Amino acid sequence: MSSKVTFSDLVGRIAEETGASKRVIHDLLKETAVVAQEGLLRDGRLSIAGVGIFKLKWRDARPGINPQTGEPMEIPGQNRVHFKPEAALRTFINRKYEHIKPEIIRNDSKPALKSKDSFFWRRRSALGWTAALLAFLLLMLVGVFSLFQQSYQRAPPVGEVAQPEATPRYRIPVEELTEKKEQIQPIPQPDLSPPSAGKPGGVHNIRQGDSFWTIAKAFYADPYLWPNIFRVNVEVVDNPDALEVSTTIHVPPLEGTVGRLSQKDIMNIIDGYMQAYLAYRRLNKTNAPYYLWVAKQYNVPEVLDRYKDKIHASDRDFILRIKGSARIK
Amino acid sequence: MNNSELIRRLSERLRLSQREIRRLLKRSTEIFKKTLDEGLSFTIPEFGTFGTHVRQKRKAYNPHRKRFMMLPPKRVVSFHPGSALKGHVKSQRVDNE
C-alpha cells in the first residue's frame, strides 16, 4: 500500500489549515471515532459528509478448519465494516483514469489477444483513417484520370465525323455515349457531392425506429421538411412524435427540389408547420408555439389567415416576443 | 447515524458549537481528500485506515450481451477498520436496511 502519514502529522496538517489548535483537532478526530462506533452499533450505518457511508454487514456463521489443529470448527457469525466512499470523492480520486472507457474485446480466441499487443492493433484507429484517406485519394486520382481520358478521347470522334462514309454518322454519338457512361462511373462522385435530392415521394410503411424526421431525411434529404409529410397524414397520425409501427403514410412529392422549392411547396410546408403546431397544441406540448413561429417566418400571411381562429392568443404573444420575428396580424 | 447527528454528538462531547464542529469536520475531510490524492494513507486511531490503490485493468464478461470487455484501471479509496472498531462491532447484529 501507499506510504503513510502519521496521525500527529495529519492532526498538524488539519490544525494548520483550520487555525484550530492541535489539541482540539486531536480530540475531534478521536471523539469522531468514538461517536462513529456508537452510531454504527446503534444504526448499523454512519455517514460522514465528504467521506462516505460506513455500514455493518453481517456475515453468517460458516464452517471452517482450525489451522493449528486441523479440526473442523464453526466460524461464528460476525459483523464486517463496509465503506463506500461518496461519489464526489470516488470521481475525484479516479479522475486520472476517468476518460478511459471499457473496451470491447471482439474475438476471445488466443491469437486475437496476442495481436492486441502488436503495433498495428494499438494503432488500429489511426491505421484505419490512413487507409480511408489513401482509398479516397486513389479514387480521386482515378476520377481525375478518367476525366482526362474522357476529354482526350472526345476529340477523335470529331475527326471521325469528318471522315466521310467510313462509318454511318448516327452511330458515332451512340458510341460516344456508351464510352462516356463507362468512364463516368469510376468518378467518385458520391464522396464529393452533397446527399442527393432523394426520392420524389410515395408511400412509406412505418418500421421500428422511424420518425417523420428520418422519413423526411430519406425522401427529401432535408429532415426539417417533415411537417410537409405530417400535413397529409393528419388523419392517421395523432401525435407526430409517436408513429405506430406498420402504419402506412403518404409522402407527398415536392414540385421543386430542396433549396429551390416552388411557391406551392412553400405554401404546403407552411401548412405542414401549422398542422404540426395544431397537433402539438392539442397535445399541450410546450414546443407548439415554435412551429407557429416557423410557419410565420415564411411571411405568407394567406396560409396563416386560414388558421386564424385556431391560433392560441398566448402562442401569438409568445412568438411576438421572439427577437427578430416578423409582425403578425 | 447521519452527518448532522454526528455533529450534534461531537459538539456535546467537545463543548464546541455545532457550527464550529461542522467547519472543522469539513476542513478535515478536505485534508483527508488531499492526503489521499497525494497517494498517502492515514489512520484514525480506534477507527481505521484510509488509503488509495489502483485497480489494474481487467477482462470482464457481460453475460447479457455475451461479450468480453477490458475494463479500464481505476483508482479507489480503501478503508480498513482498525482492530478496536472491529472488535467492538463484531458480535452485535443490527438491522441497517
PDB file of C-alpha atoms in Angstrom, chain A residues 136 139-140 142-144 146-147 150 180-181 183-196:
ATOM      1  CA  PHE A 136     -10.112   8.365 -51.055  1.00  0.00           C
ATOM      2  CA  LEU A 139     -10.455   7.318 -56.010  1.00  0.00           C
ATOM      3  CA  MET A 140      -9.793  10.992 -56.668  1.00  0.00           C
ATOM      4  CA  VAL A 142      -8.834   7.591 -60.777  1.00  0.00           C
ATOM      5  CA  GLY A 143     -11.585  10.147 -61.192  1.00  0.00           C
ATOM      6  CA  VAL A 144      -9.262  12.880 -62.417  1.00  0.00           C
ATOM      7  CA  SER A 146     -10.699   9.207 -66.260  1.00  0.00           C
ATOM      8  CA  LEU A 147     -11.849  12.795 -66.752  1.00  0.00           C
ATOM      9  CA  GLN A 150     -12.599  11.349 -71.490  1.00  0.00           C
ATOM     10  CA  LYS A 180     -18.880   8.245 -71.686  1.00  0.00           C
ATOM     11  CA  LYS A 181     -21.073   6.149 -69.462  1.00  0.00           C
ATOM     12  CA  GLN A 183     -15.889   6.341 -67.960  1.00  0.00           C
ATOM     13  CA  ILE A 184     -18.124   8.372 -65.753  1.00  0.00           C
ATOM     14  CA  GLN A 185     -18.811   5.506 -63.424  1.00  0.00           C
ATOM     15  CA  PRO A 186     -15.391   5.334 -61.708  1.00  0.00           C
ATOM     16  CA  ILE A 187     -15.505   9.011 -60.796  1.00  0.00           C
ATOM     17  CA  PRO A 188     -16.019   9.086 -57.037  1.00  0.00           C
ATOM     18  CA  GLN A 189     -18.909  11.460 -57.158  1.00  0.00           C
ATOM     19  CA  PRO A 190     -20.723  10.047 -54.123  1.00  0.00           C
ATOM     20  CA  ASP A 191     -17.769  11.090 -51.981  1.00  0.00           C
ATOM     21  CA  LEU A 192     -17.826  14.685 -53.078  1.00  0.00           C
ATOM     22  CA  SER A 193     -21.355  15.677 -53.871  1.00  0.00           C
ATOM     23  CA  PRO A 194     -23.834  16.519 -51.139  1.00  0.00           C
ATOM     24  CA  PRO A 195     -26.574  13.959 -50.483  1.00  0.00           C
ATOM     25  CA  SER A 196     -28.796  13.530 -53.495  1.00  0.00           C
TER      26      SER A 196
END
